Tab-separated table of C-alpha atoms in Angstrom:
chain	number	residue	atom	x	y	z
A	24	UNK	CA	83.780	101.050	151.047
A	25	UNK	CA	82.281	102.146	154.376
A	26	UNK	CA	80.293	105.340	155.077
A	27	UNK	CA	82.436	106.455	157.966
A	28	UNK	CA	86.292	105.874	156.271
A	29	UNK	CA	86.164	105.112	152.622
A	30	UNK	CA	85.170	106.301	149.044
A	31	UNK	CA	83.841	103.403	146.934
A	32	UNK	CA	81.243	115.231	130.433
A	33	UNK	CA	81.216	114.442	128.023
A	34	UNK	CA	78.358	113.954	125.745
A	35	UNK	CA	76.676	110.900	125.128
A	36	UNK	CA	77.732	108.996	122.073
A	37	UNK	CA	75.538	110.649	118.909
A	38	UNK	CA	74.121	106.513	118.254
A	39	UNK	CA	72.208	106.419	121.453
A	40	UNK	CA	68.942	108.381	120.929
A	41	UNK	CA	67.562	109.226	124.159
A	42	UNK	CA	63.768	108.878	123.420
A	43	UNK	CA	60.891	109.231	126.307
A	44	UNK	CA	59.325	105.505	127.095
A	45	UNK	CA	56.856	105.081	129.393
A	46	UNK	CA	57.680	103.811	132.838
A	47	UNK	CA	55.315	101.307	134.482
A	48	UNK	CA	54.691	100.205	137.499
A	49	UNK	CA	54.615	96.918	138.937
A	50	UNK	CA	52.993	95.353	142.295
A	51	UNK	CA	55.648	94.946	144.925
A	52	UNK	CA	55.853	91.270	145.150
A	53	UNK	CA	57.438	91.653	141.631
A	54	UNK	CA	61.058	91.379	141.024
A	55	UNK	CA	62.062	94.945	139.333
A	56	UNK	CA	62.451	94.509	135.744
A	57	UNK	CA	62.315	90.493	135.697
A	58	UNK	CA	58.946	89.813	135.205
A	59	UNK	CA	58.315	92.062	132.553
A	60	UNK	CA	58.368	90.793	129.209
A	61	UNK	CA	59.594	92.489	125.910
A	62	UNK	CA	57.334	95.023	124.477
A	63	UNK	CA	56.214	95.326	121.170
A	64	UNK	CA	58.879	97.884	120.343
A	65	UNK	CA	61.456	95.024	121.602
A	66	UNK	CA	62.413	97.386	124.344
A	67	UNK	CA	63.367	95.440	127.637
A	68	UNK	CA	60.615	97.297	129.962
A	69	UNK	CA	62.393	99.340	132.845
A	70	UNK	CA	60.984	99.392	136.212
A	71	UNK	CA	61.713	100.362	139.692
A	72	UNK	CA	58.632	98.996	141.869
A	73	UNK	CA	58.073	101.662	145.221
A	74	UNK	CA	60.037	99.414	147.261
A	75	UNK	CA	63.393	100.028	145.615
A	76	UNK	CA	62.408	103.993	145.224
A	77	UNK	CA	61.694	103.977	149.189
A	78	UNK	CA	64.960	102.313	149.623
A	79	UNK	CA	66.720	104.775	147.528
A	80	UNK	CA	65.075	107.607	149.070
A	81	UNK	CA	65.820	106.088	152.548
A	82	UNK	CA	68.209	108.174	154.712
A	83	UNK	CA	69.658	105.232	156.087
A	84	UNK	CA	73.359	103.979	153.995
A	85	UNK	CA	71.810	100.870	154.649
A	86	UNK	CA	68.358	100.947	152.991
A	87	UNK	CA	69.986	102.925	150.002
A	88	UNK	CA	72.674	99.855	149.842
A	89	UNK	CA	69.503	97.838	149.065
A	90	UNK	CA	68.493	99.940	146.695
A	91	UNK	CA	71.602	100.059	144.862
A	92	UNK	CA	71.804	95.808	144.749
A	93	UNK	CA	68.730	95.970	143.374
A	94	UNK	CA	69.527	97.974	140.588
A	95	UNK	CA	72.659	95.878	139.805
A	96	UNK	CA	70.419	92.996	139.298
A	97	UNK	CA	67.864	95.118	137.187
A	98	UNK	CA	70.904	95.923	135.009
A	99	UNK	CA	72.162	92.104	134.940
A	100	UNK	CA	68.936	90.687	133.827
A	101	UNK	CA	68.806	93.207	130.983
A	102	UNK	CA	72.080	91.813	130.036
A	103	UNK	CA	71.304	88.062	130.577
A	104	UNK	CA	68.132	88.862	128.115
A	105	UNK	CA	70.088	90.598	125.606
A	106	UNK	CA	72.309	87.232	125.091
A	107	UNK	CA	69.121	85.330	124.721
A	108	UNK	CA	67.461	87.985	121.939
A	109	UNK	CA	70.373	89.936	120.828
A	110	UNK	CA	68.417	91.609	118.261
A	111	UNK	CA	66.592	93.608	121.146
A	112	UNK	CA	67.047	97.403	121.732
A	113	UNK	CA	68.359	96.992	125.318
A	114	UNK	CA	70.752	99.925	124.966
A	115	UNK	CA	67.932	101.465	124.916
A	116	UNK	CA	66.766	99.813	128.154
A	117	UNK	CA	69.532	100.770	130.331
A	118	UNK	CA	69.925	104.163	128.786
A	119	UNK	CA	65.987	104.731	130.323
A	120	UNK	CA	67.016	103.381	133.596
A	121	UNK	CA	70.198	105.637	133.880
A	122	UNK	CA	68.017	108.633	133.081
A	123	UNK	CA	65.579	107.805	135.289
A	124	UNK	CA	67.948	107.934	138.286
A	125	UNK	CA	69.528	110.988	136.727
A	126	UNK	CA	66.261	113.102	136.577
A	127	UNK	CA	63.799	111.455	139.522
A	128	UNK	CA	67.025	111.198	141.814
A	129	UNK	CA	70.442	113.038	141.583
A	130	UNK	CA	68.399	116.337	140.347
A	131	UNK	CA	66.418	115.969	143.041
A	132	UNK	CA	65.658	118.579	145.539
A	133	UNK	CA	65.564	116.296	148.485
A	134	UNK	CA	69.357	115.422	149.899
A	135	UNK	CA	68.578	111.802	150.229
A	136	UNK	CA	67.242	111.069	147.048
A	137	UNK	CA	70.505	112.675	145.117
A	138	UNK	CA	72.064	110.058	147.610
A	139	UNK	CA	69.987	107.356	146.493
A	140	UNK	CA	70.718	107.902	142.592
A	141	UNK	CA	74.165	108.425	143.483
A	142	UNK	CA	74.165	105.124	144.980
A	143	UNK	CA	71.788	103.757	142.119
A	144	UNK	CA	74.100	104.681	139.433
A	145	UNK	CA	77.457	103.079	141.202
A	146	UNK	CA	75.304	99.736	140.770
A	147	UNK	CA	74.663	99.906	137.452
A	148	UNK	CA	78.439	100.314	137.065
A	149	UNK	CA	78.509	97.503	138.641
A	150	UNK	CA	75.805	95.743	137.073
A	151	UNK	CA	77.239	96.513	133.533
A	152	UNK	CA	80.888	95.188	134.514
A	153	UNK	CA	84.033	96.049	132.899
A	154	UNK	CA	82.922	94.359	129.282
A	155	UNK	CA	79.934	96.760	128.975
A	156	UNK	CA	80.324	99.905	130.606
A	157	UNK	CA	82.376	101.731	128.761
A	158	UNK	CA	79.548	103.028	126.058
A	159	UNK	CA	77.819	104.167	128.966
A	160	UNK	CA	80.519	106.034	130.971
A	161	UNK	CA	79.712	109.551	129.244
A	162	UNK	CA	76.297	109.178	130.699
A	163	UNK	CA	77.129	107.788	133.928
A	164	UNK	CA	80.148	109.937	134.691
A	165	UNK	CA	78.093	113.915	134.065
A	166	UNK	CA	75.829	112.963	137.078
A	167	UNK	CA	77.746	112.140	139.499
A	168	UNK	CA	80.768	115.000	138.531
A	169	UNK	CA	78.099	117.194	138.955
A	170	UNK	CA	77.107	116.284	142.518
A	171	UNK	CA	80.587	117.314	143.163
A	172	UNK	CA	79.367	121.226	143.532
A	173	UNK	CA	76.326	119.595	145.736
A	174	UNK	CA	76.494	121.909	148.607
A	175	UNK	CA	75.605	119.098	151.142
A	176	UNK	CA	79.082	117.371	151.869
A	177	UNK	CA	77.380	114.124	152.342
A	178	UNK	CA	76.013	113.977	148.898
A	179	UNK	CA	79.658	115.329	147.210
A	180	UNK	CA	81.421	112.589	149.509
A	181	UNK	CA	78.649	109.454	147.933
A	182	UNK	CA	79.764	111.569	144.529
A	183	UNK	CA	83.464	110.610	145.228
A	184	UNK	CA	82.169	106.944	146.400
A	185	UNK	CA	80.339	106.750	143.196
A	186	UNK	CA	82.925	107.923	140.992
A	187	UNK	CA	85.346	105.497	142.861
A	188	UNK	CA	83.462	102.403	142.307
A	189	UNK	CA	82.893	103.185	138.276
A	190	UNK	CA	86.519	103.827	138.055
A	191	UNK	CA	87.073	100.703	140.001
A	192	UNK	CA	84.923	98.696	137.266
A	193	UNK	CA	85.795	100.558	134.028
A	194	UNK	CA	89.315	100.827	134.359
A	195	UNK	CA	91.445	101.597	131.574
A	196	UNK	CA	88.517	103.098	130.015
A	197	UNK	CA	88.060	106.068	132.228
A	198	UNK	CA	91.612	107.077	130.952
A	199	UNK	CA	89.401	108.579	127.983
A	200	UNK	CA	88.211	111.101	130.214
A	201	UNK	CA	90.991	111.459	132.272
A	202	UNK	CA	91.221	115.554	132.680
A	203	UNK	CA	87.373	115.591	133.694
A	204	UNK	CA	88.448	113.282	136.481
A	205	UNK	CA	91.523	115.373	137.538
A	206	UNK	CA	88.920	118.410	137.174
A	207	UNK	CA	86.890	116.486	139.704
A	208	UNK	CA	89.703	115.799	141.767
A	209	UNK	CA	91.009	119.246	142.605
A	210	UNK	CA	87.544	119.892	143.611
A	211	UNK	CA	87.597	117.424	145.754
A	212	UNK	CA	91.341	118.306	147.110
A	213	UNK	CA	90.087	121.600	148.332
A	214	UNK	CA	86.733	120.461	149.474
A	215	UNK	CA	86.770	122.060	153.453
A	216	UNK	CA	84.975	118.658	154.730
A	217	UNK	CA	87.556	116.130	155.600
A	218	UNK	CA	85.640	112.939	154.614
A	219	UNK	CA	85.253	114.491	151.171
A	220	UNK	CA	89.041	115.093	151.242
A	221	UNK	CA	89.407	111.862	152.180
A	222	UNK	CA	87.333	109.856	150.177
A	223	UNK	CA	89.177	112.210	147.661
A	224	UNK	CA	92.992	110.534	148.659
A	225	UNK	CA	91.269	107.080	147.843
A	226	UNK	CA	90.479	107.845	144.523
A	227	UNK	CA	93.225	109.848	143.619
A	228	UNK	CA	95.003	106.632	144.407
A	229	UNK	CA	92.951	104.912	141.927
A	230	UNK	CA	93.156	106.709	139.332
A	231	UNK	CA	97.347	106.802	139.900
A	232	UNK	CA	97.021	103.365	139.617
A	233	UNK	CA	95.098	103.015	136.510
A	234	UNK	CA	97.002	105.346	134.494
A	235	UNK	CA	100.805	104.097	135.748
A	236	UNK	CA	99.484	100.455	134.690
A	237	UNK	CA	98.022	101.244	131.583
A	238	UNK	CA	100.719	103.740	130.317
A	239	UNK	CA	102.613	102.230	127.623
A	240	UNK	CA	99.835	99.732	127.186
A	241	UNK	CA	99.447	99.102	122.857
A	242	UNK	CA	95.775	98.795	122.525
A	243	UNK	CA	93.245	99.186	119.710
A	244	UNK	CA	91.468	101.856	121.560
A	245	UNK	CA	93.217	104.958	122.257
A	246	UNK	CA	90.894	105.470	124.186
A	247	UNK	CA	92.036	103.261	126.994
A	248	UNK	CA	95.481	104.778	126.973
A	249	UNK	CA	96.821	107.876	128.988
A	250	UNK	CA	97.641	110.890	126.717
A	251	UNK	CA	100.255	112.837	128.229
A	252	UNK	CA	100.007	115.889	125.749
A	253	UNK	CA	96.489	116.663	126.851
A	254	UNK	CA	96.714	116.340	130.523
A	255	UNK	CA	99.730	119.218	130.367
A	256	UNK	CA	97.440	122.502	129.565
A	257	UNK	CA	94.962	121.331	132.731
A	258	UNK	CA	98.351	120.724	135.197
A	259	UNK	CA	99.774	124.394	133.837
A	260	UNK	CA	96.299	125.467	134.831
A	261	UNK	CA	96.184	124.182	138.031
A	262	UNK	CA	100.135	125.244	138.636
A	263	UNK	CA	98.788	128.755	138.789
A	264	UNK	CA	96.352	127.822	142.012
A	265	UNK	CA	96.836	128.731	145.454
A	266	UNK	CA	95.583	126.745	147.270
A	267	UNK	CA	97.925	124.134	149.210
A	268	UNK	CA	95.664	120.831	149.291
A	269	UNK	CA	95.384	121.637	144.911
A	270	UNK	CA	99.138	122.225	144.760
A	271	UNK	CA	99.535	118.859	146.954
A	272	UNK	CA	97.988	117.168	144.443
A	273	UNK	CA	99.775	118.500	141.605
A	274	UNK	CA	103.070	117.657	142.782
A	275	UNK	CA	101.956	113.773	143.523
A	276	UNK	CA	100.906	113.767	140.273
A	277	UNK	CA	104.138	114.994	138.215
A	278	UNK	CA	105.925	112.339	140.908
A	279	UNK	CA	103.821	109.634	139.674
A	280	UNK	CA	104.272	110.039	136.709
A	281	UNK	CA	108.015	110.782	136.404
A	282	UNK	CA	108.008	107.856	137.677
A	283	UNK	CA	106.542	105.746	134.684
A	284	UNK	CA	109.409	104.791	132.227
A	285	UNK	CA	107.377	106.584	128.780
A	286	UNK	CA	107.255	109.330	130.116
A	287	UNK	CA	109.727	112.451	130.734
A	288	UNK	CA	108.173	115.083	132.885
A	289	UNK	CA	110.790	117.181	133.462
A	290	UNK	CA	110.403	118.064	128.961
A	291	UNK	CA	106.826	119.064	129.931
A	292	UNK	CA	107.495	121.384	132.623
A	293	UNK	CA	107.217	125.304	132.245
């Protein structure tokens, strides 16, 4: 998706222990994270090397672009190393990484840098593909919903790019947190800068899609399917709102889905 036209919590799951491990650094002529061998605690050694922290710290879309490739491959080559030594703690790997773009970027103070992790946490998505990433999405998803109260309007409209290209990987398996996206979305609705708004349209479409294709769908996981009794109490919530862009929203949304065979709208209505 392009900078000038487009838009490309829950908690963590209790079995991922967040522990501190040290970061090191590596010379630039290294390849981030693919010349490091396994530790001694069998822990896939995360590092970004000052070249891909520049690059996500850069305030051109460009340079941060780089970044983000960068950390798709970081995330790959974890993955490639985990089929060759399954019995490694690389969880644990890519947990580190996604905090450290969490802590050292997207809480940053500086604009650019809460750009950067934005756009460093869309390529792990991206990295992780749709087989992996849905035991990550609790920790990928907090960040970047947060960033939607960012008050630049740059950073909240990478936050909707971000959240686009996640949704646009995981699929079915954001329908688990389905209301904090719609949450996200009215934000977004009545955002007063018209990029966010439209970035907003975008994924609104996306996430129409996802749920009118999936609905129905007999699957394992309930998880990956749309639950129609807890979406209600948030759209009677948002009923009650004023404002017009919000209430635009809300009636494309009890269209769409009047439109999907399962389901009777008109029986959930006030």
């Amino acid at each position: 998706m392009s900078e000038q036209s487009e838009a490309q919590a829950k908690e963590v799951p209790s079995e991922v222990k967040e522990t501190q491990y040290e970061i090191q650094n590596i010379d630039k002529s290294e390849k981030a994270a693919t010349r490091k061998d396994y530790g001694e605690s069998g822990v896939f050694n995360v590092a970004l090397t000052p070249a891909i922290v520049r690059a996500l710290s850069d305030r051109s879309y460009d340079r941060r672009k780089i970044g983000a490739l960068e950390i798709e491959k970081i995330v790959k080559n974890i993955g490639e190393k985990k089929k060759l030594a399954p019995t490694l703690n690389n969880t644990e790997a890519l947990i580190t990484l996604i905090n450290i773009l969490i802590m050292d970027f997207t809480c940053s103070q500086n604009m650019n840098k809460r750009k950067g992790g934005l756009f460093g946490l869309a390529g792990v998505a991206l990295g992780l593909g749709s087989d992996r990433i849905s035991f990550y999405l609790p920790k990928l998803l907090a960040p970047i919903l947060k960033c939607f109260d960012d008050p630049e309007s740059r950073v909240r409209y990478y936050a909707c790019e971000a959240l686009y290209n996640v949704a646009k990987i995981a699929r079915r398996h954001v329908l688990a947190y389905f209301n904090l996206f719609f949450d996200g979305l009215c934000k977004l609705y009545a955002d007063v800068d018209i990029d966010v708004k439209n970035g907003a349209q975008l994924l609104d479409r996306l996430i129409k899609d996802i749920v009118t294709e999936n609905d129905g769908n007999i699957n394992e996981d309930v998880g990956t399917q749309f639950r129609i009794e807890e979406f209600i109490p948030l759209l009677e919530k948002y009923l009650r709102m004023t404002n017009p862009y919000i209430r635009q929203l809300i009636v494309s949304w009890i269209l769409a889905l009047d439109g999907v065979p399962d389901i009777d709208m008109l029986g959930y209505l006030p």
